[in-house]
Short mmCIF file of C-alpha atoms and ligand atoms in Angstrom, two decimals:
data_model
loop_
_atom_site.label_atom_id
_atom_site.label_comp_id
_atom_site.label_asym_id
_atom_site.label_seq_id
_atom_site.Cartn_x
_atom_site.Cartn_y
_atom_site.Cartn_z
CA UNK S 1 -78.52 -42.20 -45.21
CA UNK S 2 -79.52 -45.80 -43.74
CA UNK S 3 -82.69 -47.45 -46.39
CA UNK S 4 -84.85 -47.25 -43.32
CA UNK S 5 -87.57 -49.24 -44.35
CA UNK S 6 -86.20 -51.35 -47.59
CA UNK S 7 -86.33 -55.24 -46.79
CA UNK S 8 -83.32 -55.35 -48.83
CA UNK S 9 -81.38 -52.47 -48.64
CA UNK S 10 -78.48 -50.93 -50.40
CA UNK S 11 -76.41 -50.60 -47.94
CA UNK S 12 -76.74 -53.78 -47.12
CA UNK S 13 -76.12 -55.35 -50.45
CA UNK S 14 -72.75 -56.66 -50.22
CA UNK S 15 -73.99 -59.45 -47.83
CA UNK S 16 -77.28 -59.87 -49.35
CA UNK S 17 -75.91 -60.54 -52.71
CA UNK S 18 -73.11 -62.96 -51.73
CA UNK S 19 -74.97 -64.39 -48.91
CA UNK S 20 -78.60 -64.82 -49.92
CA UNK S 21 -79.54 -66.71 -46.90
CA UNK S 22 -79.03 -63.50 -44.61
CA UNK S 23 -82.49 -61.76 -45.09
CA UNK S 24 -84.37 -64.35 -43.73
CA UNK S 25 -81.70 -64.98 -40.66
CA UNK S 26 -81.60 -61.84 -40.16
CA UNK S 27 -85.34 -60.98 -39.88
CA UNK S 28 -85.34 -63.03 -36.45
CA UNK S 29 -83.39 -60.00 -34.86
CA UNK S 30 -85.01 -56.87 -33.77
CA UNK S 31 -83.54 -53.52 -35.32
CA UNK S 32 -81.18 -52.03 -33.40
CA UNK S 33 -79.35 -48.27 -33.26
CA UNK S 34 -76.85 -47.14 -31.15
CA UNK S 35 -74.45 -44.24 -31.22
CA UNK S 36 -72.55 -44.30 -34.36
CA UNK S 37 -76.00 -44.83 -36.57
CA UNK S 38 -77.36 -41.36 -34.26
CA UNK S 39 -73.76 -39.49 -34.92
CA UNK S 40 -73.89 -41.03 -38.49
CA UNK S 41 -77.43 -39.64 -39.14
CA UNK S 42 -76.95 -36.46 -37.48
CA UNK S 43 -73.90 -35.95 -39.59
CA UNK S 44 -76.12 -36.59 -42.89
CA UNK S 45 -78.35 -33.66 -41.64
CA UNK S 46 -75.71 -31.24 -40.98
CA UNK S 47 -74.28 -31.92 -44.21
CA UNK S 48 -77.56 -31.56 -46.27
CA UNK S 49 -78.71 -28.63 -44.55
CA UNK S 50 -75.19 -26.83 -45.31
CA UNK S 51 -75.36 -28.23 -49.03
CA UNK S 52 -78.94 -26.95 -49.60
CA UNK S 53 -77.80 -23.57 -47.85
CA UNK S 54 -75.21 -23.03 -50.32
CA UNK S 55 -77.16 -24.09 -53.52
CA UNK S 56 -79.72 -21.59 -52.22
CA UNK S 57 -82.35 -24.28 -51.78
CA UNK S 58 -82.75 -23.02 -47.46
CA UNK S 59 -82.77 -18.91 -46.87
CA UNK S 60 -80.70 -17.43 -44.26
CA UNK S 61 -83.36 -18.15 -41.52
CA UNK S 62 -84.69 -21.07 -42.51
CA UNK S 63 -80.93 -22.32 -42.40
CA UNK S 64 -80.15 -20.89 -39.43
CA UNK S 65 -83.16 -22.54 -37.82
CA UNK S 66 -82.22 -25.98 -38.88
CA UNK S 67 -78.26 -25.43 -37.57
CA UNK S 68 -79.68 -24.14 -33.99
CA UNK S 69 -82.13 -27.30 -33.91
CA UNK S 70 -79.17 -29.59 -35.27
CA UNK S 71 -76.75 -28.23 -32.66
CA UNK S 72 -78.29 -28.99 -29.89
CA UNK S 73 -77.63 -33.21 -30.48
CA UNK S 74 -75.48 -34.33 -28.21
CA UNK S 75 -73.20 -35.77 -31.02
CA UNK S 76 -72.96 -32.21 -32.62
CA UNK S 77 -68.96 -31.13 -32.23
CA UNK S 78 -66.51 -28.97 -33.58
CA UNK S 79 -65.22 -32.05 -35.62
CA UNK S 80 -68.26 -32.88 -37.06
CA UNK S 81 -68.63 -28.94 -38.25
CA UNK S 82 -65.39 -28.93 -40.09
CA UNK S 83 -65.95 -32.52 -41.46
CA UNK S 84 -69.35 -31.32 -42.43
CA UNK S 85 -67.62 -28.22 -43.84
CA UNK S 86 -65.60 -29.86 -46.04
CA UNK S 87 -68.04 -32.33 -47.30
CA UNK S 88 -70.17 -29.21 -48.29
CA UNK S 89 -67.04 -27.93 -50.39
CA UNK S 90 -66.20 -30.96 -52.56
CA UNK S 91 -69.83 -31.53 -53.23
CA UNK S 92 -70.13 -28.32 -54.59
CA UNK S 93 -67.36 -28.28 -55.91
CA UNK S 94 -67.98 -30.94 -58.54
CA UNK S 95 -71.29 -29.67 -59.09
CA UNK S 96 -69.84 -26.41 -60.24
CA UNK S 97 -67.32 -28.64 -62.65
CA UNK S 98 -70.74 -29.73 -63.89
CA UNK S 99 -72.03 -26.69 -64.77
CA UNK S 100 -68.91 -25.54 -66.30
CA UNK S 101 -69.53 -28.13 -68.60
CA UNK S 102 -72.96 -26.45 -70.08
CA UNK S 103 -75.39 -28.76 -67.43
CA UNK S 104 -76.02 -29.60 -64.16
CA UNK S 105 -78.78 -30.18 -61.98
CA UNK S 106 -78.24 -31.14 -58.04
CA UNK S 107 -80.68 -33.56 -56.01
CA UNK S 108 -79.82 -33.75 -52.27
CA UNK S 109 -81.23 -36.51 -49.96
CA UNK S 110 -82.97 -38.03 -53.29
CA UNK S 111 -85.16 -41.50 -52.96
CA UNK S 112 -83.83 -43.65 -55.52
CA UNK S 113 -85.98 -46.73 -56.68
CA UNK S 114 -84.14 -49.59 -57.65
CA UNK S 115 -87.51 -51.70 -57.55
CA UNK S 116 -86.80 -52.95 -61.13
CA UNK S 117 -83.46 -54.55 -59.79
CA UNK S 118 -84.41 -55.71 -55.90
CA UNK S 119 -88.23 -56.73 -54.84
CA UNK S 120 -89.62 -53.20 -53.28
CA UNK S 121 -86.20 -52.04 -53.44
CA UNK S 122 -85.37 -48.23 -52.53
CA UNK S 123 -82.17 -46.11 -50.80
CA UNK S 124 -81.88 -42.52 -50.19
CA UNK S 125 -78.83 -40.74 -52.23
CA UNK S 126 -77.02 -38.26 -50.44
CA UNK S 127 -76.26 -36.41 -53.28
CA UNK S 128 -77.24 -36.97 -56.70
CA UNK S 129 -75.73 -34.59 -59.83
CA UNK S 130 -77.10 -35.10 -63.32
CA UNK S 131 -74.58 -33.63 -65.52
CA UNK S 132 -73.95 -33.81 -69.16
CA UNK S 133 -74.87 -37.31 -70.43
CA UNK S 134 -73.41 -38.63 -66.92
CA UNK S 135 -74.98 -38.92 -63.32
CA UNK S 136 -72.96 -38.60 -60.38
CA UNK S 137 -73.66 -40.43 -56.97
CA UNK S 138 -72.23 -38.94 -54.01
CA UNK S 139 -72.01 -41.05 -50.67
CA UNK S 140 -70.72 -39.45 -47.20
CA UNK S 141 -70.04 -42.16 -45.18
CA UNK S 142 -69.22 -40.43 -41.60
CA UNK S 143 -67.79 -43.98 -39.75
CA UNK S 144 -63.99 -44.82 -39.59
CA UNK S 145 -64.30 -48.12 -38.58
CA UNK S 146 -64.22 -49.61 -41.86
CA UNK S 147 -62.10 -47.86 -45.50
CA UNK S 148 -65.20 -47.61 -47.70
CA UNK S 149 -64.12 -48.15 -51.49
CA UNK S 150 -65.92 -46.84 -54.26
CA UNK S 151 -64.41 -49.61 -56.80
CA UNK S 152 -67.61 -51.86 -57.15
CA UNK S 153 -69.27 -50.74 -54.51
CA UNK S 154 -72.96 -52.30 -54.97
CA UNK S 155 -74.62 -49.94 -52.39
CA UNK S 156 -73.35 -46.89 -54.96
CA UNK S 157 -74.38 -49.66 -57.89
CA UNK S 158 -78.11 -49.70 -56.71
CA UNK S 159 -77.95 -46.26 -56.26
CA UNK S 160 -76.75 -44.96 -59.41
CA UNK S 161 -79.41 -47.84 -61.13
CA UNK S 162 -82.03 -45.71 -59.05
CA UNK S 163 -80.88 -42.35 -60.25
CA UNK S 164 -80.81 -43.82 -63.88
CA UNK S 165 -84.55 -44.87 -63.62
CA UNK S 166 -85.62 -41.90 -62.59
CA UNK S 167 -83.62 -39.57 -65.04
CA UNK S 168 -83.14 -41.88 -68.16
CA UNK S 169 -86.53 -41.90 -69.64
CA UNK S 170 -85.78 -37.73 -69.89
CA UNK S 171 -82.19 -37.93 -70.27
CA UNK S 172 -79.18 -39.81 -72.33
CA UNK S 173 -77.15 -41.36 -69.51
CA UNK S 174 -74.10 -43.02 -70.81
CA UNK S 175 -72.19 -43.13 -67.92
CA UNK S 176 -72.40 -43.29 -63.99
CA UNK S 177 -69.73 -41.88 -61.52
CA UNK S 178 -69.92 -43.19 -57.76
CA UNK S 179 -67.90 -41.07 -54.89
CA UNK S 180 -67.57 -41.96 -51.19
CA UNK S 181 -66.61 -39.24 -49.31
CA UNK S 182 -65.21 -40.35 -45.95
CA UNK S 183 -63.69 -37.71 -44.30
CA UNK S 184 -62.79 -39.16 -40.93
CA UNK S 185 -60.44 -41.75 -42.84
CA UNK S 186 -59.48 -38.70 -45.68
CA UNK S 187 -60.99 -41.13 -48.04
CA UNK S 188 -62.39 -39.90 -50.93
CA UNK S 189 -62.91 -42.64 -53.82
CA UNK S 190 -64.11 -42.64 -57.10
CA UNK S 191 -65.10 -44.48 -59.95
CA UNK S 192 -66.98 -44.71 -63.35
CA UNK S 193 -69.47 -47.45 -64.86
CA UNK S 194 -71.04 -47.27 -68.50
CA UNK S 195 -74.62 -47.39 -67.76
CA UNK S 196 -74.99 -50.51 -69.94
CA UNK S 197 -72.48 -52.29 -67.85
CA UNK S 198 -74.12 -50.98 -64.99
CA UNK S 199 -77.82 -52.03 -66.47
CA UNK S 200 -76.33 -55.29 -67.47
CA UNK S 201 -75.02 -55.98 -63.79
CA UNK S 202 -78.48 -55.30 -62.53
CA UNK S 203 -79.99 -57.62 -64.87
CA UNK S 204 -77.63 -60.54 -64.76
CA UNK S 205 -76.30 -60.55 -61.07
CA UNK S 206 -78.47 -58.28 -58.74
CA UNK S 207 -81.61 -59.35 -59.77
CA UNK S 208 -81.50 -63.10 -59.56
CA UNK S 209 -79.48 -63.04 -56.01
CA UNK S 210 -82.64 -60.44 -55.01
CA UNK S 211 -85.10 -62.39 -55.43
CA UNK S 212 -83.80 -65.42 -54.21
CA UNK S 213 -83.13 -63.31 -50.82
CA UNK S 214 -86.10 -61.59 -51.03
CA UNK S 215 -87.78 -64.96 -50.82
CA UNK S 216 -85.47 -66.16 -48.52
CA UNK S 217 -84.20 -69.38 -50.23
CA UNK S 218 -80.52 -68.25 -50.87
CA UNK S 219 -77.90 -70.50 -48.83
CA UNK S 220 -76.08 -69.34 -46.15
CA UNK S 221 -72.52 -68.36 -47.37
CA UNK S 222 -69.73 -66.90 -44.75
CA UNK S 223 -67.11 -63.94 -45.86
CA UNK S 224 -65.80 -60.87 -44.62
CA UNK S 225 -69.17 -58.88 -44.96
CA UNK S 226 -70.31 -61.09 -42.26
CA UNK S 227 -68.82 -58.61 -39.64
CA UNK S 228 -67.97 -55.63 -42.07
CA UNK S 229 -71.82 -56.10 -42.74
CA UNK S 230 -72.61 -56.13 -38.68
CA UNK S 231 -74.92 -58.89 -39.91
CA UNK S 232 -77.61 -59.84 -36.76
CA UNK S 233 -77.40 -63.75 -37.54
CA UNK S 234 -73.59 -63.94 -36.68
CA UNK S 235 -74.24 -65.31 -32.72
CA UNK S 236 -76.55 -68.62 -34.44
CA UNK S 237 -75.13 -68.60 -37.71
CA UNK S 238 -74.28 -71.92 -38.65
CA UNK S 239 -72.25 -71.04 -41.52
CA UNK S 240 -70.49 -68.08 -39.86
CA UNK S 241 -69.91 -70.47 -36.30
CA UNK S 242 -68.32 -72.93 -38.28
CA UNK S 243 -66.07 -71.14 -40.36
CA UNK S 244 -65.13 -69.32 -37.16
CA UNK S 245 -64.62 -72.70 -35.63
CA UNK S 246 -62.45 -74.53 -38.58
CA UNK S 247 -60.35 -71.53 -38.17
CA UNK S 248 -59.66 -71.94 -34.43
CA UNK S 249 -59.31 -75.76 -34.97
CA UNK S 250 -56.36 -75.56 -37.29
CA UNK S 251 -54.68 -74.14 -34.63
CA UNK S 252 -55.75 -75.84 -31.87
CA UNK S 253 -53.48 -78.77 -31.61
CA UNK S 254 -50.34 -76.89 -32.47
CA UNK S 255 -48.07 -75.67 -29.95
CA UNK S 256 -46.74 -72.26 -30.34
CA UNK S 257 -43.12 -73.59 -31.51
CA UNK S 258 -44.14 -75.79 -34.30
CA UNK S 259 -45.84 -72.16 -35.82
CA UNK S 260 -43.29 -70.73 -38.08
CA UNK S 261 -43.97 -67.24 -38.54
CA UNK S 262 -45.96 -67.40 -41.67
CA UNK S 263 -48.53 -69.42 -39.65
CA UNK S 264 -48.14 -66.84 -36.60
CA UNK S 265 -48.50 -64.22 -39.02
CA UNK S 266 -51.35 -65.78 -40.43
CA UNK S 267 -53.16 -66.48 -36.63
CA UNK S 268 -52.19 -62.80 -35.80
CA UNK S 269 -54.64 -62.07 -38.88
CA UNK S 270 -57.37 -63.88 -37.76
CA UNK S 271 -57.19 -63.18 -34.05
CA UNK S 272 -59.01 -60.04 -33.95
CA UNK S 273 -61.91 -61.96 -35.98
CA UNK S 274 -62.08 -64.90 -34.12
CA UNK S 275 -61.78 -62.11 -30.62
CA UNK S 276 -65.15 -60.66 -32.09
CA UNK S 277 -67.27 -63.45 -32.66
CA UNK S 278 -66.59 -64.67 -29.08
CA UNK S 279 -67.71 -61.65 -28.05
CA UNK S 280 -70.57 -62.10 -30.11
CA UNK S 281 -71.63 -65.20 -29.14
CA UNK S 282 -70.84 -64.01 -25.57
CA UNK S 283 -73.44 -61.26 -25.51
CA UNK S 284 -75.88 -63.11 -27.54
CA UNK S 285 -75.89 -66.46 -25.09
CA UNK S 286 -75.62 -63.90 -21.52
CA UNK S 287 -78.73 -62.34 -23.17
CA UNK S 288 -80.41 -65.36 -23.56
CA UNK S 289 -79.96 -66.21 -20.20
CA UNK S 290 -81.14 -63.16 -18.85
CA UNK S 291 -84.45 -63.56 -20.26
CA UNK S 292 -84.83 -67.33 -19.41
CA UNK S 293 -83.53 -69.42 -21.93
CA UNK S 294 -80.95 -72.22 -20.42
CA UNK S 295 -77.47 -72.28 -21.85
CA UNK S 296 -76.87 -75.69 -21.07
CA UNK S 297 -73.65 -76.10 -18.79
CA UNK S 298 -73.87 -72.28 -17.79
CA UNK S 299 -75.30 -69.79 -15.20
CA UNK S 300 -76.11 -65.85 -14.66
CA UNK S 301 -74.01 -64.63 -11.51
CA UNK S 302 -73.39 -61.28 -10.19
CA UNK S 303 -69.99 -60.27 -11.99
CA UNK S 304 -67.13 -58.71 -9.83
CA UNK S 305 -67.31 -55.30 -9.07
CA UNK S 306 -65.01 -52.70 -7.57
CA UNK S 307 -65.69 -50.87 -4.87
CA UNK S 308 -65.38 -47.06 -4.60
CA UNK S 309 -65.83 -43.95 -2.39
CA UNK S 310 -69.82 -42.62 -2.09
CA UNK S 311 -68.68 -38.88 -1.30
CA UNK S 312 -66.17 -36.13 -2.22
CA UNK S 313 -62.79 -36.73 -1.97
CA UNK S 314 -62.60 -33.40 0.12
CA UNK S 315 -66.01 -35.00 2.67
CA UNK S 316 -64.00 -38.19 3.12
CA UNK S 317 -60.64 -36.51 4.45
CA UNK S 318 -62.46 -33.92 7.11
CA UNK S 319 -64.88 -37.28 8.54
CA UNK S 320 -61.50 -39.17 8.80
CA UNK S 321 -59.39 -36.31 10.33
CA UNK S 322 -62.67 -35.70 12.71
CA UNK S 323 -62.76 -39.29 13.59
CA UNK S 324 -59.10 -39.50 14.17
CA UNK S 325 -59.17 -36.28 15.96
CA UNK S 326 -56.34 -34.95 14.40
CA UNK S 327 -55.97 -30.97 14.64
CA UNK S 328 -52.06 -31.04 13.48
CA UNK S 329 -52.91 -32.71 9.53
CA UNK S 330 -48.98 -32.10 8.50
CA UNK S 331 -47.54 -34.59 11.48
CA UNK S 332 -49.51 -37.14 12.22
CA UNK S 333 -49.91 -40.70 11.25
CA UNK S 334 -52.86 -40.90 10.50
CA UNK S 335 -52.44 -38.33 7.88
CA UNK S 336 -49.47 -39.87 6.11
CA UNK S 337 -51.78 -42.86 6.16
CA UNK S 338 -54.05 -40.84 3.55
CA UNK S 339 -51.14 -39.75 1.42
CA UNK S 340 -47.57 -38.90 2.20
CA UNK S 341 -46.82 -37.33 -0.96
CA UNK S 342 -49.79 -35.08 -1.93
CA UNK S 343 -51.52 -34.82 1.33
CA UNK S 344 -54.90 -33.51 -0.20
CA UNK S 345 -55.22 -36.39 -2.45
CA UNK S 346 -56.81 -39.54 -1.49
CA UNK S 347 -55.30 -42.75 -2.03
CA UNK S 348 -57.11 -45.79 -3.48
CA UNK S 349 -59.53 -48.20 -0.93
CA UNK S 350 -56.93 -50.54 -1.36
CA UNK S 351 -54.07 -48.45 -0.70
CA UNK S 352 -56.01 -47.18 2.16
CA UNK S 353 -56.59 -50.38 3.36
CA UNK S 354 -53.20 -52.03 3.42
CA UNK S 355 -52.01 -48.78 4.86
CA UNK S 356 -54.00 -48.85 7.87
CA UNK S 357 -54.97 -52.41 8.36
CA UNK S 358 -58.51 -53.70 7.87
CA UNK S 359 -60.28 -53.45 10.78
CA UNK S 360 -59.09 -50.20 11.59
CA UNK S 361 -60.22 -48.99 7.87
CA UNK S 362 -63.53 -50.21 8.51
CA UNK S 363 -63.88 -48.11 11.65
CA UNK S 364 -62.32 -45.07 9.99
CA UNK S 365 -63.73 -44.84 6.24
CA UNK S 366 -66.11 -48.08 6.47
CA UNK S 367 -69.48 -45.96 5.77
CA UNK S 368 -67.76 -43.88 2.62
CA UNK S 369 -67.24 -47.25 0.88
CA UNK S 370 -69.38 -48.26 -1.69
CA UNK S 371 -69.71 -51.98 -3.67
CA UNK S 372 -71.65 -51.36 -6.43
CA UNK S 373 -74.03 -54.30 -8.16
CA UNK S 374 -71.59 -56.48 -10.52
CA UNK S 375 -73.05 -56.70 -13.91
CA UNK S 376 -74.25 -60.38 -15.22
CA UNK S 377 -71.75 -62.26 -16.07
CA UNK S 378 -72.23 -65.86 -17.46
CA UNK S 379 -70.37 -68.36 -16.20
CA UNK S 380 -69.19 -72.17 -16.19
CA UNK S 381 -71.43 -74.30 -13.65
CA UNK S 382 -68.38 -75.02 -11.53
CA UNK S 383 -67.86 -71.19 -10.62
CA UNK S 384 -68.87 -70.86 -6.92
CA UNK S 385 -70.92 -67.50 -7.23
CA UNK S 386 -74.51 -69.02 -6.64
CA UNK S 387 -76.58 -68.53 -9.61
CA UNK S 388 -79.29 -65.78 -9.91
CA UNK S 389 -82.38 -67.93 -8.78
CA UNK S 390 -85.36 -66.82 -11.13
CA UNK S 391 -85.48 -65.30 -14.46
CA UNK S 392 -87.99 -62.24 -12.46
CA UNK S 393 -84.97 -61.81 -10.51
CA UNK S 394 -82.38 -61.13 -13.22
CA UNK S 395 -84.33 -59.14 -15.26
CA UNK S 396 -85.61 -56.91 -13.01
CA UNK S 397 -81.64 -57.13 -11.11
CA UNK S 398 -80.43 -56.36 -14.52
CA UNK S 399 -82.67 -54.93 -16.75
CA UNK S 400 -80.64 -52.24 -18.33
CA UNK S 401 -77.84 -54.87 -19.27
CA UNK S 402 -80.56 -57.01 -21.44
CA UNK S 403 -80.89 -55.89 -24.93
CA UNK S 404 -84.75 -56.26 -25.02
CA UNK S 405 -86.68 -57.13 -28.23
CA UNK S 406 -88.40 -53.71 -28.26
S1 LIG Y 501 -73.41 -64.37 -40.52
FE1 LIG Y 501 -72.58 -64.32 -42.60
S2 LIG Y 501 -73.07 -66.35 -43.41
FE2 LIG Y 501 -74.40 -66.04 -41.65
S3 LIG Y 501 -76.27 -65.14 -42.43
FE3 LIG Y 501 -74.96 -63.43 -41.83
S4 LIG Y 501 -73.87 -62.88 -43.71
FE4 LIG Y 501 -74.69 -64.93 -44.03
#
């Protein structure tokens, strides 16, 4: 589950802990969610409800409660069900292999304090099994954007440091075993830390990198958790703009024949990166604009937009074969003008158009014709769309494009 309210989180600790400068860049961005965080989340419910079901912690009712409320979430789908299924099946399953061995003991959706390791650190566990001198972390990651490895993993790290202060002072942990179950990517991954190793990482690498984060006096340093970490900095990120640029410039000056194909493989590579952050920056400067900042050398204009029909297909063909007053639909001209191949279909405005000229399209369909509002688009100075006057104007034009600081 996301650490909702931890200033440094687990699941954030990749970038945190190579890039100490990130907390405090990031704090200038509001929190956002969107869709995958909701399905993610909903997922994690699901999951623990079916878990707790099966380990007898939720009756019959009380489980069937929580399923009906659950289903109702728009992200709820057969998919996630079966996913869900089988998540419920391999956690149990290794809990069983616990008890098997003489001892287990099951902890679902456990807070886990890592305080000791990360200033007013904290995480939520999906799964936690304390077995026979061992713990066992289980993760379900429910994205497939992104392989999740278990292999030094420092979200699972912090995690399995949590479970071991809360168990340890009752219990002889000598070893910790992390598990990300991914089933949208079939990943399942696993792997094993001695607890002293794992104390001694805490100690010696977590906790200094914390607290210089935590106070936010870590440099800025750029790598691939940058976007794997969907850090909020990357649009005004020095570091990150000019590693992105240094990339672009050793291209720049090349033309494509002087590549030879390890250097094409190698811009292939990099393309989709260097495709994101313009994106990025994209977004970040159009919404900047939109609530009044100036991007020097650029303006907010009404983007293209297509147009399209305002009725039923079925509403536009009786108002043209009325206005045409056509009684005989197989024969006439007008008709094949619609569609000579599947009469009842419509054809496009623009095949509509060139079919039957302009003017005479305008008398014909002209009122079923709709040109919706472009969306903002920002644009060099020199394009001729005038520029959206005031700031009041865009943002009440275009208020559902502008990712508001809420
Ligand atoms: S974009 Fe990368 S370098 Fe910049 S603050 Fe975020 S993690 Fe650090």
């Amino acid at each position: 589950m996301p650490d909702i309210h931890a200033k440094l989180s687990a699941s954030g600790a990749k970038k945190w802990l190579s890039c100490p400068g990130s907390k405090a860049l990031e704090e200038m961005f509001p929190d956002e969610t969107n869709e995958f965080a909701e399905e993610g989340t909903l997922a994690h419910s699901v999951g623990e409800a079916k878990i707790k079901y099966a380990i007898k912690q939720l009756n019959r009712p009380k489980y069937a409660q929580i399923m009906q409320n659950l289903k109702v979430n728009r992200y709820f789908n057969e998919e996630m069900e079966e996913y869900t299924d089988g998540y419920r099946d391999f956690v149990i399953e290794i809990y069983n292999s616990y008890k098997k061995e003489g001892f287990a003991e099951i902890d679902i959706e456990q807070r886990l304090d890592f305080s000791q390791y990360v200033p007013e650190g904290f995480g939520t566990g999906d799964v936690v099994i304390l077995g026979n001198s061992c713990i066992h972390i289980i993760d379900l990651k429910y994205g497939k954007g992104v392989k999740v490895d278990a292999e030094n993993n420092p979200q699972l790290k912090l995690y399995a440091l949590g479970a071991l202060s809360l168990y340890d002072s009752i219990y002889d942990i000598e070893k910790a075993y992390m598990t990300i179950y991914q089933p949208r990517l079939d990943n399942i991954s696993t792997c094993e830390i001695n607890t002293d190793v794992l104390m001694k990482w805490g100690n010696e690498f977590v906790k200094p990198r914390a607290e210089e984060a935590f106070n936010g006096l870590g440099p800025c340093v750029a790598g691939s958790y940058c976007d794997e970490g969907f850090c909020k900095a990357r649009p005004v990120c020095r570091t990150y703009n000019e590693q992105k640029i240094a990339i672009a410039e050793k291209y720049e000056f090349k033309q494509p024949k002087t590549l030879n194909k390890d250097e094409i493989s190698e811009v292939l590579d990099i393309a989709d990166s260097i495709s994101k952050w313009v994106t990025l920056v994209k977004n970040y400067a159009l919404d900047q604009a939109l609530k009044g900042e100036k991007i020097p050398g650029y303006k907010v204009v009404e983007g293209r937009s297509n147009r399209q029909w305002n009725a039923e297909e079925h509403e536009i063909i009786n108002a043209y074969m009325k206005k045409a007053d056509i009684d005989d639909f197989d024969s006439d001209e007008y008709f094949k003008a619609l569609d000579t191949i599947a009469p009842r279909k419509l054809k496009t405005i623009t095949e509509l158009e060139q079919a039957l000229s302009k003017t005479k399209f305008n008398i014909m369909l002209g009122d079923f014709v709709l040109k919706p509002q472009g969306k903002p688009t920002l644009v060099n100075f020199e394009d001729k769309r005038p520029e959206l006057n005031t700031t009041e104007t865009a943002v009440e034009d275009f208020k559902d494009y502008i990712r508001e600081d809420k």
